[in-house]
Tab-separated table of C-alpha atoms and ligand atoms in Angstrom:
chain	number	residue	atom	x	y	z
A	1	PRO	CA	134.892	115.592	90.683
A	2	THR	CA	134.602	113.547	87.474
A	3	SER	CA	134.086	110.237	89.226
A	4	ALA	CA	134.793	108.566	92.505
A	5	VAL	CA	135.016	105.416	94.554
A	6	LEU	CA	132.234	106.173	96.998
A	7	PRO	CA	132.602	104.776	100.498
A	8	ALA	CA	129.473	103.104	101.885
A	9	SER	CA	128.915	102.196	105.501
A	10	ALA	CA	128.896	98.404	105.902
A	11	ALA	CA	128.786	97.168	102.298
A	12	PRO	CA	131.891	97.211	100.045
A	13	PRO	CA	132.636	100.668	98.597
A	14	ARG	CA	130.630	101.325	95.477
A	15	LEU	CA	132.226	102.158	92.170
A	16	ALA	CA	130.228	105.080	90.855
A	17	ASP	CA	130.751	107.720	88.213
A	18	ALA	CA	130.012	111.418	88.311
A	19	HIS	CA	126.551	110.813	86.832
A	20	GLY	CA	125.426	108.508	89.620
A	21	ARG	CA	125.868	105.319	87.654
A	22	VAL	CA	126.973	102.505	89.952
A	23	LEU	CA	129.270	99.964	88.295
A	24	ARG	CA	128.214	96.494	89.424
A	25	LYS	CA	129.051	94.224	86.515
A	26	LEU	CA	132.323	93.307	84.847
A	27	ARG	CA	132.686	91.563	81.497
A	28	VAL	CA	135.892	89.547	81.675
A	29	SER	CA	137.393	88.583	78.326
A	30	LEU	CA	139.536	85.426	78.367
A	31	THR	CA	140.742	85.810	74.793
A	32	ASP	CA	140.108	87.764	71.601
A	33	ALA	CA	140.288	84.505	69.609
A	34	CYS	CA	137.391	82.354	68.427
A	35	GLN	CA	136.902	79.270	66.294
A	36	TYR	CA	133.927	80.923	64.501
A	37	ARG	CA	134.050	83.810	62.074
A	38	CYS	CA	130.573	85.331	62.528
A	39	PHE	CA	130.418	87.737	59.589
A	40	TYR	CA	129.444	90.732	61.754
A	41	CYS	CA	131.999	90.140	64.510
A	42	MET	CA	135.150	88.710	63.052
A	43	PRO	CA	136.905	89.211	59.711
A	44	GLU	CA	137.846	85.981	57.915
A	45	HIS	CA	141.571	86.660	58.402
A	46	ALA	CA	141.438	88.124	61.899
A	47	THR	CA	144.668	88.180	63.843
A	48	PHE	CA	144.655	87.528	67.574
A	49	SER	CA	146.816	88.583	70.505
A	50	ARG	CA	149.836	86.364	71.093
A	51	PRO	CA	149.162	83.930	73.973
A	52	GLU	CA	152.012	85.336	76.076
A	53	THR	CA	150.373	88.788	76.033
A	54	LEU	CA	147.167	87.510	77.673
A	55	LEU	CA	146.517	87.811	81.401
A	56	ARG	CA	147.555	84.730	83.338
A	57	PRO	CA	145.037	83.022	85.656
A	58	ASP	CA	146.622	84.583	88.768
A	59	GLU	CA	146.457	88.026	87.142
A	60	TYR	CA	142.728	87.615	86.447
A	61	HIS	CA	142.247	86.604	90.057
A	62	ALA	CA	144.190	89.587	91.382
A	63	ILE	CA	142.537	92.206	89.143
A	64	CYS	CA	138.995	90.878	89.508
A	65	GLY	CA	139.553	90.510	93.258
A	66	GLU	CA	140.396	94.204	93.557
A	67	LEU	CA	137.334	95.160	91.521
A	68	VAL	CA	135.028	92.874	93.503
A	69	ALA	CA	136.401	94.401	96.721
A	70	ARG	CA	135.301	97.780	95.306
A	71	GLY	CA	131.738	96.765	94.559
A	72	ILE	CA	131.636	94.627	91.398
A	73	GLU	CA	128.913	92.023	92.025
A	74	GLU	CA	128.919	90.038	88.791
A	75	LEU	CA	131.752	88.677	86.673
A	76	ARG	CA	130.630	87.569	83.209
A	77	ILE	CA	133.273	85.580	81.376
A	78	THR	CA	133.344	86.226	77.656
A	79	GLY	CA	135.674	86.798	74.703
A	80	GLY	CA	136.231	86.119	71.760
A	81	GLU	CA	135.212	82.627	72.666
A	82	PRO	CA	136.225	81.907	76.258
A	83	THR	CA	136.264	78.115	75.831
A	84	VAL	CA	139.120	78.260	73.280
A	85	ARG	CA	141.460	79.626	75.948
A	86	PRO	CA	143.631	76.686	77.093
A	87	GLU	CA	143.578	78.011	80.683
A	88	PHE	CA	139.753	78.301	80.660
A	89	ARG	CA	139.235	76.043	83.682
A	90	ALA	CA	142.163	77.462	85.645
A	91	ILE	CA	140.826	81.016	85.233
A	92	VAL	CA	137.209	80.088	85.984
A	93	THR	CA	138.289	78.130	89.059
A	94	LEU	CA	140.080	81.178	90.485
A	95	LEU	CA	137.300	83.632	89.620
A	96	ALA	CA	134.764	81.314	91.250
A	97	GLN	CA	136.578	81.823	94.574
A	98	LEU	CA	135.739	85.542	94.579
A	99	PRO	CA	132.606	86.779	96.363
A	100	ALA	CA	130.748	87.664	93.151
A	101	ARG	CA	128.131	86.060	90.884
A	102	LEU	CA	129.826	84.212	88.040
A	103	ALA	CA	128.295	83.986	84.568
A	104	LEU	CA	129.492	82.971	81.112
A	105	THR	CA	128.760	83.950	77.517
A	106	SER	CA	129.760	81.381	74.886
A	107	ASN	CA	128.974	80.222	71.385
A	108	GLY	CA	128.302	76.782	72.884
A	109	GLN	CA	130.430	74.857	70.411
A	110	LEU	CA	133.009	73.510	72.892
A	111	LEU	CA	131.004	74.100	76.051
A	112	GLU	CA	129.282	70.814	76.789
A	113	ARG	CA	132.475	69.166	78.066
A	114	HIS	CA	132.775	71.927	80.696
A	115	LEU	CA	129.189	71.904	82.006
A	116	GLU	CA	129.741	69.619	84.998
A	117	PHE	CA	132.843	71.612	85.936
A	118	LEU	CA	130.962	74.933	85.667
A	119	LYS	CA	128.160	73.596	87.824
A	120	ASP	CA	130.644	72.361	90.405
A	121	VAL	CA	132.312	75.776	90.733
A	122	GLY	CA	128.946	77.580	90.835
A	123	CYS	CA	128.946	79.243	87.403
A	124	THR	CA	125.324	78.500	86.557
A	125	ARG	CA	124.247	81.458	84.395
A	126	LEU	CA	124.948	80.832	80.748
A	127	ASN	CA	124.216	82.974	77.707
A	128	ILE	CA	124.662	81.041	74.490
A	129	SER	CA	124.637	82.685	71.068
A	130	VAL	CA	122.471	81.100	68.396
A	131	ASP	CA	121.746	83.377	65.438
A	132	SER	CA	119.732	80.825	63.457
A	133	LEU	CA	117.777	77.632	64.115
A	134	ASP	CA	118.448	76.498	60.561
A	135	PRO	CA	121.642	74.387	60.398
A	136	GLY	CA	122.705	75.633	56.947
A	137	ARG	CA	122.164	79.280	57.816
A	138	PHE	CA	123.843	78.841	61.155
A	139	GLY	CA	126.900	77.429	59.403
A	140	ARG	CA	126.963	80.332	56.923
A	141	ILE	CA	126.561	83.065	59.590
A	142	THR	CA	129.264	81.595	61.841
A	143	HIS	CA	131.538	80.184	59.108
A	144	GLY	CA	131.954	76.811	60.705
A	145	GLY	CA	129.532	76.479	63.610
A	146	ASP	CA	127.578	73.244	64.008
A	147	LEU	CA	124.024	73.938	65.193
A	148	ARG	CA	123.356	70.378	66.403
A	149	THR	CA	126.340	70.523	68.742
A	150	VAL	CA	125.210	73.858	70.179
A	151	LEU	CA	121.579	72.794	70.645
A	152	GLY	CA	122.806	69.545	72.231
A	153	CYS	CA	124.854	71.584	74.689
A	154	ILE	CA	121.823	73.758	75.490
A	155	ASP	CA	119.659	70.651	76.141
A	156	ARG	CA	122.284	69.210	78.454
A	157	ALA	CA	122.740	72.508	80.295
A	158	ALA	CA	118.963	72.794	80.772
A	159	ALA	CA	118.862	69.240	82.140
A	160	LEU	CA	121.659	70.125	84.581
A	161	GLY	CA	119.664	73.103	85.859
A	162	PHE	CA	121.695	76.009	84.426
A	163	ARG	CA	119.988	79.425	84.091
A	164	LEU	CA	120.087	79.819	80.336
A	165	LYS	CA	119.506	82.589	77.846
A	166	VAL	CA	119.969	82.360	74.105
A	167	ASN	CA	121.198	85.444	72.234
A	168	ALA	CA	120.362	86.017	68.569
A	169	VAL	CA	121.481	89.075	66.608
A	170	VAL	CA	118.779	89.843	64.029
A	171	PHE	CA	119.781	90.770	60.455
A	172	ARG	CA	117.553	91.887	57.623
A	173	GLY	CA	117.332	89.269	54.881
A	174	ILE	CA	119.433	86.764	56.838
A	175	ASN	CA	117.448	85.572	59.871
A	176	ASP	CA	114.624	88.115	60.355
A	177	ASP	CA	112.143	85.506	59.109
A	178	GLU	CA	113.035	83.281	62.100
A	179	LEU	CA	111.615	85.419	64.906
A	180	GLY	CA	108.501	83.226	65.065
A	181	ASP	CA	110.614	80.039	65.049
A	182	PHE	CA	112.688	81.356	67.946
A	183	ALA	CA	109.513	82.291	69.843
A	184	ARG	CA	108.066	78.794	69.366
A	185	TRP	CA	111.436	77.291	70.403
A	186	SER	CA	111.367	79.412	73.551
A	187	ALA	CA	107.809	78.262	74.315
A	188	ALA	CA	108.798	74.635	73.790
A	189	THR	CA	111.990	74.753	75.869
A	190	GLY	CA	111.131	77.420	78.457
A	191	ILE	CA	114.465	79.135	77.638
A	192	GLU	CA	114.525	82.927	77.187
A	193	VAL	CA	115.603	84.131	73.752
A	194	ARG	CA	117.030	87.626	73.516
A	195	PHE	CA	117.024	89.352	70.157
A	196	LEU	CA	119.898	91.796	69.748
A	197	GLU	CA	120.045	94.777	67.467
A	198	TYR	CA	123.119	94.792	65.264
A	199	MET	CA	125.479	97.336	66.835
A	200	LYS	CA	127.842	99.623	64.927
A	201	ILE	CA	130.894	97.841	66.245
A	202	GLY	CA	133.937	96.586	64.409
A	203	PRO	CA	135.338	96.862	60.900
A	204	GLU	CA	132.414	94.962	59.337
A	205	HIS	CA	129.554	97.226	60.359
A	206	ALA	CA	130.186	99.849	57.676
A	207	ARG	CA	129.859	97.188	54.956
A	208	THR	CA	126.897	95.257	56.352
A	209	PHE	CA	124.915	97.717	58.453
A	210	GLU	CA	122.087	97.799	55.896
A	211	ARG	CA	121.181	94.517	57.621
A	212	PHE	CA	120.210	96.390	60.797
A	213	VAL	CA	116.695	95.745	62.168
A	214	ALA	CA	115.346	97.931	64.999
A	215	ALA	CA	113.707	96.255	68.005
A	216	ASP	CA	110.276	97.802	67.281
A	217	GLU	CA	110.344	96.244	63.837
A	218	MET	CA	111.449	92.904	65.337
A	219	ILE	CA	108.522	92.999	67.760
A	220	ALA	CA	106.026	93.664	64.966
A	221	ALA	CA	107.524	90.874	62.851
A	222	LEU	CA	107.536	88.509	65.799
A	223	ARG	CA	103.831	89.130	66.437
A	224	THR	CA	103.032	88.461	62.784
A	225	GLN	CA	105.230	85.390	62.474
A	226	SER	CA	104.168	83.719	65.729
A	227	GLY	CA	100.690	85.076	66.439
A	228	PHE	CA	101.849	85.242	70.085
A	229	ASP	CA	100.462	87.850	72.469
A	230	LEU	CA	103.444	89.647	74.120
A	231	ARG	CA	103.038	90.658	77.769
A	232	PRO	CA	105.710	92.972	79.285
A	233	VAL	CA	107.727	91.522	82.183
A	234	ALA	CA	109.391	93.702	84.855
A	235	VAL	CA	113.228	93.757	84.656
A	236	PRO	CA	115.948	95.329	86.903
A	237	HIS	CA	116.575	99.038	86.261
A	238	ASP	CA	120.025	98.385	84.733
A	239	SER	CA	118.850	95.544	82.500
A	240	THR	CA	120.057	95.812	78.914
A	241	SER	CA	116.904	94.131	77.641
A	242	PHE	CA	113.182	94.628	77.796
A	243	VAL	CA	111.337	91.369	78.133
A	244	PHE	CA	107.949	89.847	77.285
A	245	ASP	CA	106.352	86.548	78.064
A	246	THR	CA	103.522	84.887	76.200
A	247	PRO	CA	100.580	82.672	77.204
A	248	GLU	CA	102.286	79.849	75.263
A	249	GLY	CA	105.238	79.963	77.708
A	250	ALA	CA	107.792	81.861	75.621
A	251	ARG	CA	110.059	84.451	77.203
A	252	LEU	CA	111.466	86.948	74.737
A	253	GLY	CA	113.900	89.802	75.358
A	254	PHE	CA	115.083	92.608	73.113
A	255	ILE	CA	118.406	94.392	73.394
A	256	ALA	CA	117.938	97.643	71.517
A	257	SER	CA	121.448	99.089	71.883
A	258	GLU	CA	121.056	101.243	68.767
A	259	SER	CA	117.411	102.370	68.775
A	260	LYS	CA	116.883	102.625	72.559
A	261	PRO	CA	120.329	103.015	74.158
A	262	PHE	CA	120.525	102.293	77.889
A	263	CYS	CA	123.681	104.341	78.650
A	264	GLY	CA	121.982	106.256	81.470
A	265	ALA	CA	121.503	103.053	83.460
A	266	CYS	CA	124.686	101.264	82.387
A	267	SER	CA	126.385	99.362	85.210
A	268	ARG	CA	129.123	97.652	83.182
A	269	LEU	CA	132.890	97.699	82.894
A	270	ARG	CA	135.000	95.488	80.609
A	271	LEU	CA	138.352	93.866	81.176
A	272	SER	CA	140.167	92.853	77.996
A	273	ALA	CA	142.229	89.668	77.802
A	274	THR	CA	145.383	91.805	77.919
A	275	GLY	CA	144.289	93.607	81.096
A	276	VAL	CA	142.829	96.873	79.812
A	277	LEU	CA	139.816	98.095	81.786
A	278	ARG	CA	137.271	99.882	79.604
A	279	ALA	CA	134.295	101.924	80.722
A	280	CYS	CA	132.268	101.487	77.534
A	281	LEU	CA	131.895	98.978	74.715
A	282	MET	CA	131.886	101.884	72.263
A	283	ARG	CA	135.244	103.357	73.349
A	284	GLU	CA	138.578	101.908	72.356
A	285	ASP	CA	140.469	103.601	75.174
A	286	GLY	CA	140.953	102.356	78.711
A	287	LEU	CA	143.688	101.853	81.275
A	288	SER	CA	145.762	98.755	81.912
A	289	LEU	CA	145.419	97.084	85.299
A	290	ARG	CA	148.195	94.633	84.593
A	291	GLY	CA	150.744	94.623	87.405
A	292	VAL	CA	148.991	97.496	89.198
A	293	ALA	CA	149.550	97.416	92.971
A	294	PRO	CA	146.355	97.117	95.069
A	295	ASP	CA	146.804	100.573	96.603
A	296	ALA	CA	147.023	102.188	93.148
A	297	TYR	CA	143.511	101.070	92.117
A	298	ASP	CA	141.762	103.943	93.846
A	299	GLY	CA	143.843	106.343	91.766
A	300	ILE	CA	143.290	104.566	88.444
A	301	LEU	CA	139.615	103.619	88.638
A	302	PRO	CA	138.244	107.180	88.669
A	303	ARG	CA	140.267	107.856	85.511
A	304	VAL	CA	138.629	104.861	83.816
A	305	LEU	CA	135.165	105.873	85.014
A	306	ALA	CA	135.719	109.374	83.620
A	307	LEU	CA	135.938	107.726	80.163
A	308	LYS	CA	132.344	106.480	80.446
A	309	PRO	CA	130.241	108.500	78.020
A	310	THR	CA	126.868	109.808	79.196
A	311	GLY	CA	125.146	109.018	75.912
A	312	ARG	CA	125.433	106.610	73.026
A	313	LEU	CA	128.528	107.037	70.868
A	314	HIS	CA	127.966	106.592	67.162
A	315	HIS	CA	130.233	103.677	66.316
A	316	VAL	CA	133.518	102.000	67.202
A	317	ASP	CA	135.955	100.418	64.762
A	318	GLN	CA	137.382	97.913	67.196
A	319	ALA	CA	135.561	94.573	66.914
A	320	MET	CA	133.478	93.077	69.720
A	321	HIS	CA	135.712	89.986	69.974
A	322	GLU	CA	138.696	92.255	70.756
A	323	ILE	CA	136.926	94.365	73.389
A	324	GLY	CA	135.101	91.536	75.144
A	325	GLY	CA	131.402	91.417	74.323
B	401	SAM	N1	131.872	84.083	71.515
B	401	SAM	C1	130.876	84.294	72.484
B	401	SAM	C2	129.499	84.381	71.850
B	401	SAM	O1	129.401	84.470	70.625
B	401	SAM	O2	128.529	84.347	72.619
B	401	SAM	C3	131.108	85.501	73.386
B	401	SAM	C4	131.611	86.757	72.749
B	401	SAM	S1	130.530	87.485	71.540
B	401	SAM	C5	131.471	88.892	71.061
B	401	SAM	C6	129.216	88.084	72.585
B	401	SAM	C7	127.949	88.470	71.881
B	401	SAM	O3	128.189	89.634	71.121
B	401	SAM	C8	127.368	87.441	70.926
B	401	SAM	O4	126.017	87.182	71.271
B	401	SAM	C9	127.468	88.104	69.583
B	401	SAM	O5	126.433	87.716	68.716
B	401	SAM	C10	127.384	89.566	69.975
B	401	SAM	N2	127.900	90.496	68.966
B	401	SAM	C11	129.109	90.539	68.362
B	401	SAM	N3	129.212	91.589	67.514
B	401	SAM	C12	128.012	92.237	67.577
B	401	SAM	C13	127.463	93.400	66.946
B	401	SAM	N4	128.164	94.114	66.064
B	401	SAM	N5	126.201	93.764	67.282
B	401	SAM	C14	125.476	93.065	68.189
B	401	SAM	N6	125.934	91.964	68.811
B	401	SAM	C15	127.174	91.552	68.512
B	402	SF4	FE1	133.171	84.260	67.880
B	402	SF4	FE2	131.187	85.134	69.411
B	402	SF4	FE3	132.366	86.764	67.596
B	402	SF4	FE4	130.877	84.786	66.716
B	402	SF4	S1	130.153	86.514	67.966
B	402	SF4	S2	132.934	85.326	65.948
B	402	SF4	S3	131.202	83.219	68.231
B	402	SF4	S4	133.301	85.910	69.387
């Protein structure tokens, strides 16, 4: 068989593919739209799906409910920028009722107003993207982001007890001189910073991929810039990052999707804002779960899992904001 929904004794059935990879995590995109235009993610004149084509809150609840019943343990809400979706709270409220861990990835610009709500519904794991700690650079990378607002949101979230991680994509000649600053910020705040390799995703990568920096080079630069001693930290087997801490109190992760792909341990599926379930960030194809009857899932899911590549695909032209990063 190419893939299967494996029955397990007491626990919910596990979604697993033919290569033994168990699918436990779902990235749920609320929209392909965003108020930023990060140069590597979103073209200046991007067009977005019409609102009426997006999944309604009840559709998210139904689809994610079926997937959770088949073994998905974590729902990570993402986009585009999830907080620009007018039905953000309605969708999060319904997803929070499912028996799964709820997490959110956001650019942090419009997030602070939702923090109390997120805490109330139990969505306490936040990843916030901050590609530069310099306000001018941050504005140029994002085309409109305000660093003070984002750092203010992070401070407030930390005070409210959220589990926070900050994501920074590292680019040669743009922010690769800030690795030490991020490390010192992590030591000062106690918040983990994860440095991401620039992935060959979207229409922009062909033009700007000379900016790519591999994780090994980041680590060397980070040591030089900070003088910190990096000590490896154990992470779960399907973690996308490898992590270090330092005697100064910093916690620093690296997501080396290009130089050290983790496809063999990948446990992720992605649901687009229009209802397409994808088995891999690097593949544009998937199958729609919109309007699918509950008893048809066991027929469709193996076909989606069969689309999961065993090794790293070279590039994908569809942008991350469209797929659901
Ligand atoms: N708007 C939210 C945000 O920025 O956190 C959520 C969606 S965004 C697509 C999720 C993450 O993907 C961000 O951390 C962003 O920096 C990252 N990203 C987008 N395109 C990327 C690329 N080509 N390579 C690596 N990371 C990328
Ligand atoms: Fe928006 Fe996130 Fe893409 Fe930046 S990385 S344009 S914040 S979706």
